[in-house]
Amino acid sequence: MTKVTASAFDDVQRETLRAIAAAMIPPCRESGLPGADDPAIIGDILASAGRDTAALVGVLDALHSAAGGNLDALRSAEHGSVLATFRAENPALAGVLELVIAQCYYRDDRVLLIIGMEPRPPFPKGYEIEEGDWSLLDPVRARGKIYRDADDGRAS
Amino acid sequence: MTGTANDPVDVLIIGGGASGAAVAWSLADTRMRILCLEQGDWVKPTEFPTTGRDWEARQYGDFSVSPNRRGLPEDYPINEDESPIKIANFNGVGGGTILYAGHFPRLHPSDFRVRSLDGVADDWPISYETLEPYYAQNDEMTGVAGLEGDPAYPPKSVQMPPLPLGRTGAMLGGAMNTLGWHWWPSDAAINTQTYDDRAPCINLGHCLHGCAQGAKSSTDGSYWPKAIRARVELRTRCRVRRIETDSDRMATGAHYVDPDGVERFQPAAIVIVACNGVGTPRLLLNSASEQFPEGLANSSGLVGKNLMFHPYGQIRGYFDRKLDAYRGPRIGAWSMEFYETDASRGFVRGYCYQFSRGLGPVSTATAGMADGLIPWGEGHHAGFRRLFEHSAGMVSICEDLPEEINRVTLDPQLTDSDGIPAPKITYRLGENSQKMLDHSIARATEILKTAGAREITVKSPMPSAGWHLLGTARMGLDPQRSVVNDWGRSHDVRNLFIVDGSVFVTAGGVNPTSTIQAIALYVADQIKARLHNLFD
């Protein structure tokens, strides 16, 4: 199961994460979606960074430093911002941020309900998908054999 | 090396994955005493990701396909710094079948005659016809869903109806028809109805990270229960350090570390290696001795060389219409349109497409952000809505040609938790493979545009797609150009057999598990047929 990792982060790192999460996924008044800086979602991120904990701590420290300790400078992802520059220059590290934030944001009950998913694990209920119409294969059948015989190599 | 000695067995199998399970089951009817040592453990279906709300997150944790990412006690580290394609595997009962997609194509007849037909690489010493009865036997044991009559193959049977087409299959199939190109429902090791007391698929959609329903056939549920009922012994959490030999150049057994960390020696009359294309050369190289200074069974110098992946291209499109998304097996249909050699394409050999359904919300968001289709900030939600439940695509599985420069060696520093030297991968994409990948991306783009895609993203080669580990202990008739003979026995050590993907002479352009298992069953039959003079 997911390992609890919240104790790995100090207060500055938590506040830095909160600022970045809000900049990455802000709330949406129109749909009612929370922002990724919602307290429950931030708590989930901090508790479940798992194998990415060390990398995440490093990214948060680097961004806090890049912002000169000014968290307000991390609240925007617009072109030219600290975050936009960091993303462009460090796509792998930006990927760590995107993963740890998105994997908690998109399992929050409120978010799932608004995007049209039932807030449940796939098992045991599963899902339905359409069987389809196998007559779609008629043209493929009509074309006939396409593999090569191994003895003489001639395709039919 | 010393260690507590166990009672001897007739047959020692190293590795309890796809091939180890098959060879164990087949040999069980000899009534020989058979033991399998597996470094991992049984996996409980209740622990698979789809049983939890964090099902998507857990694909990056204990059920990641990357052993370096998982880093579990049963995993060994792999130095893959010198490879653009990273290793994917699973260490446990069932091996790679725990985390495979269940895509279950066979090789084609032409794959066994590559030199004769296309003038490259080497012919196999066996043919499609040699393996056909074992493919069929393996299909029966596995349970294959599919549709008979695929014009890309010689006639073959399936056990169950195919996986549902879904909206994705119908859309992509329609596009293929417009282009006049081959497509067909995939042979899948996924139950579409109850088979062999295993339940049918309920479209959990996360097959690559373990099937909680048990509908995906993995050898922990197919072969192993039957093998164990037939008195094969399977010891888990036992990691083999090296195979021992005597002055007659015969294998005498294997040294291993038991679950309590105790070094043991397991004597055996026959040793069968089933650790696949990285684990097998690692073990043989780690078994070097005075008699075998370059590694066991390595008089050819080819142990570890000719490593073949299947370079994967991933092509994903985004559509206006709502598709299957996270529901249903990721696989569903394949295309063999570009499988056979056509010199006008600028490369030899070919590839298949494995069509794929969509993604869950986490993967949609992370892939969308990485691809620049979902922005950070105000546009995030609108970007997400455009992609979620609106994607479909395919991977191209390209045939890699054997090249000695691509290899598995022992890392001089890196070891596993028991101090056993770890493997190092040295691999670069060959010119033919690169041309093939490029061709597959161009044709896939055509398919997706024909289907109506408004945005298309490409990953080529897919970096984390080193699932298929082939060729590092190749089969052949010439002891100077191969490691095992045409029935899987080492040229150098007459009671040592290899039954996994490392014996592949060429890779073909399809997922290899059904062929790996067919070879294991074939070698088992060869052993049974020659028991009276097996070591001659």
Tab-separated table of C-alpha atoms in Angstrom, chain B residues 168-484:
chain	number	residue	atom	x	y	z
B	168	THR	CA	-12.166	2.208	-29.685
B	169	GLY	CA	-11.915	-0.967	-31.728
B	170	ALA	CA	-14.881	-0.040	-33.882
B	171	MET	CA	-13.436	3.380	-34.646
B	172	LEU	CA	-9.911	2.170	-35.419
B	173	GLY	CA	-11.186	-0.880	-37.311
B	174	GLY	CA	-13.274	1.407	-39.477
B	175	ALA	CA	-10.209	3.529	-40.217
B	176	MET	CA	-8.217	0.438	-41.164
B	177	ASN	CA	-10.990	-0.609	-43.528
B	178	THR	CA	-10.942	2.809	-45.143
B	179	LEU	CA	-7.222	2.428	-45.743
B	180	GLY	CA	-7.614	-1.179	-46.871
B	181	TRP	CA	-5.197	-2.407	-44.228
B	182	HIS	CA	-5.270	-5.598	-42.184
B	183	TRP	CA	-6.597	-5.626	-38.647
B	184	TRP	CA	-8.049	-8.374	-36.494
B	185	PRO	CA	-9.111	-8.931	-32.896
B	186	SER	CA	-6.022	-9.845	-30.898
B	187	ASP	CA	-5.400	-13.260	-29.478
B	188	ALA	CA	-5.556	-12.429	-25.785
B	189	ALA	CA	-4.626	-14.394	-22.686
B	190	ILE	CA	-7.699	-12.897	-21.072
B	191	ASN	CA	-10.838	-14.848	-20.313
B	192	THR	CA	-13.976	-13.651	-22.027
B	193	GLN	CA	-15.866	-16.434	-20.299
B	194	THR	CA	-15.119	-18.710	-17.375
B	195	TYR	CA	-12.240	-20.917	-18.387
B	196	ASP	CA	-10.437	-23.504	-16.323
B	197	ASP	CA	-12.219	-22.228	-13.192
B	198	ARG	CA	-10.912	-18.717	-13.778
B	199	ALA	CA	-13.444	-15.904	-13.981
B	200	PRO	CA	-14.180	-13.821	-17.075
B	201	CYS	CA	-12.886	-10.310	-17.621
B	202	ILE	CA	-14.916	-7.481	-16.086
B	203	ASN	CA	-13.031	-4.715	-17.891
B	204	LEU	CA	-10.956	-3.473	-14.963
B	205	GLY	CA	-8.699	-1.946	-17.566
B	206	HIS	CA	-5.429	-2.097	-15.681
B	207	CYS	CA	-4.078	-5.434	-16.907
B	208	LEU	CA	-0.472	-4.258	-17.027
B	209	HIS	CA	-0.320	-4.016	-13.267
B	210	GLY	CA	-1.970	-7.273	-12.250
B	211	CYS	CA	-5.481	-8.641	-12.712
B	212	ALA	CA	-7.448	-8.721	-9.464
B	213	GLN	CA	-10.232	-10.619	-11.192
B	214	GLY	CA	-7.875	-13.381	-12.291
B	215	ALA	CA	-9.248	-13.175	-15.815
B	216	LYS	CA	-5.838	-12.459	-17.286
B	217	SER	CA	-3.992	-15.721	-17.524
B	218	SER	CA	-0.721	-15.601	-15.632
B	219	THR	CA	1.186	-18.752	-14.815
B	220	ASP	CA	0.564	-18.453	-11.067
B	221	GLY	CA	-3.046	-19.269	-11.919
B	222	SER	CA	-2.683	-21.410	-15.035
B	223	TYR	CA	0.334	-23.714	-14.991
B	224	TRP	CA	1.493	-23.570	-11.397
B	225	PRO	CA	-1.573	-24.977	-9.611
B	226	LYS	CA	-1.530	-27.967	-11.963
B	227	ALA	CA	2.215	-28.456	-11.678
B	228	ILE	CA	2.074	-28.337	-7.907
B	229	ARG	CA	-0.821	-30.799	-7.824
B	230	ALA	CA	1.422	-33.063	-9.928
B	231	ARG	CA	4.045	-32.844	-7.153
B	232	VAL	CA	6.389	-30.256	-8.538
B	233	GLU	CA	7.887	-28.351	-5.621
B	234	LEU	CA	8.062	-24.567	-5.906
B	235	ARG	CA	10.257	-22.769	-3.368
B	236	THR	CA	9.784	-19.014	-3.325
B	237	ARG	CA	12.096	-16.235	-2.164
B	238	CYS	CA	15.075	-18.359	-3.127
B	239	ARG	CA	17.634	-16.472	-5.191
B	240	VAL	CA	20.154	-18.517	-7.154
B	241	ARG	CA	23.703	-17.233	-6.936
B	242	ARG	CA	25.425	-19.600	-9.386
B	243	ILE	CA	25.218	-22.963	-11.083
B	244	GLU	CA	27.931	-25.421	-10.057
B	245	THR	CA	29.713	-27.868	-12.357
B	246	ASP	CA	32.040	-30.846	-11.888
B	247	SER	CA	35.192	-32.053	-13.602
B	248	ASP	CA	33.083	-33.795	-16.255
B	249	ARG	CA	31.708	-30.402	-17.260
B	250	MET	CA	28.282	-31.370	-16.020
B	251	ALA	CA	26.054	-29.170	-13.883
B	252	THR	CA	25.749	-30.531	-10.351
B	253	GLY	CA	23.187	-28.083	-8.992
B	254	ALA	CA	22.923	-24.491	-7.845
B	255	HIS	CA	23.902	-22.345	-4.901
B	256	TYR	CA	21.105	-20.153	-3.657
B	257	VAL	CA	20.100	-17.908	-0.797
B	258	ASP	CA	16.989	-19.080	1.034
B	259	PRO	CA	14.311	-16.809	2.574
B	260	ASP	CA	16.251	-16.711	5.852
B	261	GLY	CA	19.408	-15.586	4.114
B	262	VAL	CA	21.053	-18.993	4.482
B	263	GLU	CA	23.349	-20.067	1.658
B	264	ARG	CA	22.289	-23.482	0.374
B	265	PHE	CA	23.367	-25.868	-2.327
B	266	GLN	CA	20.715	-27.730	-4.285
B	267	PRO	CA	22.095	-30.819	-6.063
B	268	ALA	CA	20.330	-31.781	-9.293
B	269	ALA	CA	20.762	-34.168	-12.209
B	270	ILE	CA	19.300	-31.712	-14.726
B	271	VAL	CA	19.361	-27.926	-14.467
B	272	ILE	CA	16.911	-25.818	-16.471
B	273	VAL	CA	17.358	-22.069	-16.612
B	274	ALA	CA	14.193	-19.996	-17.095
B	275	CYS	CA	15.187	-16.466	-16.089
B	276	ASN	CA	14.599	-14.776	-19.476
B	277	GLY	CA	16.840	-12.582	-21.578
B	278	VAL	CA	18.525	-10.626	-18.808
B	279	GLY	CA	18.345	-12.973	-15.823
B	280	THR	CA	19.620	-15.996	-17.736
B	281	PRO	CA	22.856	-14.459	-19.066
B	282	ARG	CA	23.385	-12.825	-15.698
B	283	LEU	CA	23.243	-16.226	-14.003
B	284	LEU	CA	25.438	-17.940	-16.598
B	285	LEU	CA	28.035	-15.177	-16.397
B	286	ASN	CA	27.917	-15.300	-12.607
B	287	SER	CA	28.578	-19.069	-12.840
B	288	ALA	CA	32.059	-18.641	-14.315
B	289	SER	CA	34.594	-21.098	-12.959
B	290	GLU	CA	38.027	-22.414	-13.703
B	291	GLN	CA	36.563	-24.707	-16.342
B	292	PHE	CA	34.247	-22.042	-17.707
B	293	PRO	CA	36.239	-18.845	-17.233
B	294	GLU	CA	34.046	-16.754	-19.557
B	295	GLY	CA	30.848	-17.897	-17.923
B	296	LEU	CA	28.898	-21.124	-18.016
B	297	ALA	CA	27.874	-22.457	-21.444
B	298	ASN	CA	29.781	-19.633	-23.069
B	299	SER	CA	32.384	-21.265	-25.305
B	300	SER	CA	30.776	-19.367	-28.187
B	301	GLY	CA	31.258	-16.072	-26.371
B	302	LEU	CA	27.629	-15.306	-27.158
B	303	VAL	CA	26.103	-15.485	-23.673
B	304	GLY	CA	24.642	-12.054	-23.102
B	305	LYS	CA	25.165	-10.897	-26.694
B	306	ASN	CA	22.572	-10.240	-29.389
B	307	LEU	CA	20.153	-8.714	-26.914
B	308	MET	CA	16.945	-7.864	-28.737
B	309	PHE	CA	14.111	-5.741	-27.415
B	310	HIS	CA	11.128	-4.873	-29.465
B	311	PRO	CA	11.543	-1.148	-29.961
B	312	TYR	CA	8.070	0.292	-29.388
B	313	GLY	CA	6.583	3.343	-30.976
B	314	GLN	CA	3.601	4.787	-29.115
B	315	ILE	CA	1.140	6.827	-31.127
B	316	ARG	CA	-1.904	8.310	-29.434
B	317	GLY	CA	-4.699	10.327	-30.903
B	318	TYR	CA	-7.352	12.529	-29.328
B	319	PHE	CA	-10.826	12.562	-30.816
B	320	ASP	CA	-14.037	14.539	-30.514
B	321	ARG	CA	-16.068	11.423	-29.752
B	322	LYS	CA	-16.179	9.743	-26.371
B	323	LEU	CA	-14.263	6.436	-26.286
B	324	ASP	CA	-13.634	3.559	-23.875
B	325	ALA	CA	-11.045	5.408	-21.770
B	326	TYR	CA	-9.961	3.382	-18.721
B	327	ARG	CA	-12.607	0.696	-19.240
B	328	GLY	CA	-11.680	-2.654	-20.740
B	329	PRO	CA	-8.378	-4.376	-21.463
B	330	ARG	CA	-5.841	-2.013	-22.971
B	331	ILE	CA	-5.442	-4.422	-25.864
B	332	GLY	CA	-8.198	-5.424	-28.259
B	333	ALA	CA	-7.036	-5.643	-31.849
B	334	TRP	CA	-3.837	-5.921	-33.828
B	335	SER	CA	-2.656	-5.242	-37.345
B	336	MET	CA	-0.130	-7.308	-39.277
B	337	GLU	CA	-0.314	-5.098	-42.360
B	338	PHE	CA	3.361	-4.187	-42.164
B	339	TYR	CA	4.665	-7.418	-40.692
B	340	GLU	CA	6.237	-9.120	-43.684
B	341	THR	CA	9.244	-7.690	-45.511
B	342	ASP	CA	8.578	-5.233	-48.316
B	343	ALA	CA	11.852	-3.937	-49.738
B	344	SER	CA	10.201	-0.750	-50.979
B	345	ARG	CA	9.865	0.434	-47.370
B	346	GLY	CA	13.609	0.820	-46.954
B	347	PHE	CA	14.024	-1.784	-44.234
B	348	VAL	CA	13.718	-5.530	-43.858
B	349	ARG	CA	11.353	-7.408	-41.602
B	350	GLY	CA	8.431	-5.603	-40.027
B	351	TYR	CA	6.178	-4.809	-37.129
B	352	CYS	CA	2.709	-5.254	-35.775
B	353	TYR	CA	0.384	-2.716	-34.261
B	354	GLN	CA	-1.261	-3.395	-30.944
B	355	PHE	CA	-4.229	-1.062	-30.747
B	356	SER	CA	-4.886	0.394	-27.339
B	357	ARG	CA	-7.772	1.966	-25.517
B	358	GLY	CA	-7.587	5.109	-23.406
B	359	LEU	CA	-6.260	6.142	-20.046
B	360	GLY	CA	-7.456	6.760	-16.522
B	361	PRO	CA	-7.651	10.317	-15.223
B	362	VAL	CA	-4.202	10.382	-13.623
B	363	SER	CA	-2.489	9.065	-16.733
B	364	THR	CA	-4.543	11.393	-18.909
B	365	ALA	CA	-3.399	14.349	-16.834
B	366	THR	CA	0.282	13.390	-16.593
B	367	ALA	CA	0.562	12.404	-20.268
B	368	GLY	CA	-1.337	15.521	-21.298
B	369	MET	CA	0.896	17.818	-19.262
B	370	ALA	CA	4.065	16.079	-20.489
B	371	ASP	CA	2.902	16.383	-24.101
B	372	GLY	CA	1.986	20.038	-23.718
B	373	LEU	CA	-1.713	19.401	-24.336
B	374	ILE	CA	-2.817	20.232	-20.790
B	375	PRO	CA	-1.373	23.476	-19.464
B	376	TRP	CA	-0.559	24.337	-15.891
B	377	GLY	CA	-2.857	27.039	-14.594
B	378	GLU	CA	-6.173	28.371	-15.777
B	379	GLY	CA	-6.428	26.201	-18.846
B	380	HIS	CA	-5.823	22.966	-16.987
B	381	HIS	CA	-9.424	21.838	-16.600
B	382	ALA	CA	-10.433	22.662	-20.158
B	383	GLY	CA	-7.368	20.841	-21.442
B	384	PHE	CA	-8.142	17.818	-19.306
B	385	ARG	CA	-11.751	17.673	-20.536
B	386	ARG	CA	-10.560	17.668	-24.145
B	387	LEU	CA	-8.424	14.578	-23.559
B	388	PHE	CA	-10.128	12.501	-20.886
B	389	GLU	CA	-12.215	9.686	-22.399
B	390	HIS	CA	-11.302	10.928	-25.875
B	391	SER	CA	-8.058	9.100	-26.602
B	392	ALA	CA	-7.071	5.936	-28.439
B	393	GLY	CA	-4.038	4.760	-30.298
B	394	MET	CA	-1.569	2.007	-30.747
B	395	VAL	CA	1.933	0.812	-30.162
B	396	SER	CA	4.090	-0.512	-32.957
B	397	ILE	CA	6.120	-3.552	-31.925
B	398	CYS	CA	9.142	-3.527	-34.178
B	399	GLU	CA	11.416	-6.451	-34.935
B	400	ASP	CA	14.916	-5.866	-33.650
B	401	LEU	CA	17.737	-7.636	-35.464
B	402	PRO	CA	20.407	-9.448	-33.444
B	403	GLU	CA	23.617	-7.462	-33.090
B	404	GLU	CA	26.438	-8.533	-30.798
B	405	ILE	CA	27.034	-4.937	-29.744
B	406	ASN	CA	23.704	-5.061	-27.905
B	407	ARG	CA	24.366	-7.100	-24.803
B	408	VAL	CA	23.991	-8.011	-21.157
B	409	THR	CA	27.169	-8.067	-19.085
B	410	LEU	CA	27.896	-8.003	-15.366
B	411	ASP	CA	28.203	-4.588	-13.818
B	412	PRO	CA	31.590	-4.285	-12.103
B	413	GLN	CA	30.148	-2.508	-9.058
B	414	LEU	CA	26.406	-2.969	-8.840
B	415	THR	CA	25.054	-5.935	-6.847
B	416	ASP	CA	21.699	-7.088	-5.522
B	417	SER	CA	20.840	-7.298	-1.829
B	418	ASP	CA	22.627	-10.661	-1.590
B	419	GLY	CA	25.821	-9.284	-3.092
B	420	ILE	CA	25.321	-11.028	-6.443
B	421	PRO	CA	26.691	-8.975	-9.359
B	422	ALA	CA	23.908	-7.193	-11.218
B	423	PRO	CA	23.434	-6.982	-14.976
B	424	LYS	CA	24.394	-4.076	-17.150
B	425	ILE	CA	22.582	-3.385	-20.427
B	426	THR	CA	24.447	-1.957	-23.387
B	427	TYR	CA	22.055	-1.282	-26.242
B	428	ARG	CA	21.643	1.074	-29.129
B	429	LEU	CA	18.926	1.190	-31.720
B	430	GLY	CA	20.037	-0.282	-35.054
B	431	GLU	CA	19.534	1.532	-38.333
B	432	ASN	CA	16.972	-0.985	-39.568
B	433	SER	CA	14.990	-0.721	-36.330
B	434	GLN	CA	15.019	3.073	-36.492
B	435	LYS	CA	13.715	3.078	-40.061
B	436	MET	CA	11.042	0.616	-39.066
B	437	LEU	CA	10.009	2.748	-36.098
B	438	ASP	CA	9.804	5.826	-38.306
B	439	HIS	CA	7.682	3.950	-40.821
B	440	SER	CA	5.369	2.728	-38.097
B	441	ILE	CA	4.889	6.233	-36.731
B	442	ALA	CA	4.068	7.613	-40.182
B	443	ARG	CA	1.528	4.881	-40.954
B	444	ALA	CA	-0.018	5.112	-37.490
B	445	THR	CA	-0.418	8.834	-37.913
B	446	GLU	CA	-2.264	8.100	-41.144
B	447	ILE	CA	-4.546	5.662	-39.323
B	448	LEU	CA	-5.343	8.082	-36.518
B	449	LYS	CA	-5.996	10.960	-38.915
B	450	THR	CA	-8.282	8.715	-40.928
B	451	ALA	CA	-10.121	7.901	-37.709
B	452	GLY	CA	-10.550	11.615	-37.054
B	453	ALA	CA	-7.859	12.443	-34.539
B	454	ARG	CA	-7.509	16.156	-33.876
B	455	GLU	CA	-4.229	15.845	-31.945
B	456	ILE	CA	-1.592	13.137	-32.166
B	457	THR	CA	1.305	12.475	-29.811
B	458	VAL	CA	4.293	10.202	-30.404
B	459	LYS	CA	6.897	8.496	-28.268
B	460	SER	CA	9.559	6.715	-30.279
B	461	PRO	CA	11.142	4.656	-29.013
B	462	MET	CA	9.041	4.281	-25.890
B	463	PRO	CA	11.653	4.493	-23.152
B	464	SER	CA	10.023	2.243	-20.560
B	465	ALA	CA	9.111	-0.551	-22.941
B	466	GLY	CA	11.876	-3.124	-22.444
B	467	TRP	CA	9.353	-5.879	-21.803
B	468	HIS	CA	10.669	-8.348	-24.343
B	469	LEU	CA	14.158	-9.601	-23.494
B	470	LEU	CA	15.416	-11.889	-26.196
B	471	GLY	CA	18.403	-13.489	-27.876
B	472	THR	CA	21.117	-13.562	-25.200
B	473	ALA	CA	21.656	-17.357	-25.248
B	474	ARG	CA	20.607	-18.096	-28.788
B	475	MET	CA	19.605	-21.448	-30.210
B	476	GLY	CA	21.504	-23.005	-33.129
B	477	LEU	CA	23.206	-26.009	-34.594
B	478	ASP	CA	26.723	-24.513	-34.633
B	479	PRO	CA	28.317	-24.475	-31.159
B	480	GLN	CA	30.522	-21.590	-32.233
B	481	ARG	CA	27.520	-19.458	-33.170
B	482	SER	CA	24.993	-20.433	-30.540
B	483	VAL	CA	24.623	-21.276	-26.852
B	484	VAL	CA	22.010	-24.048	-26.920
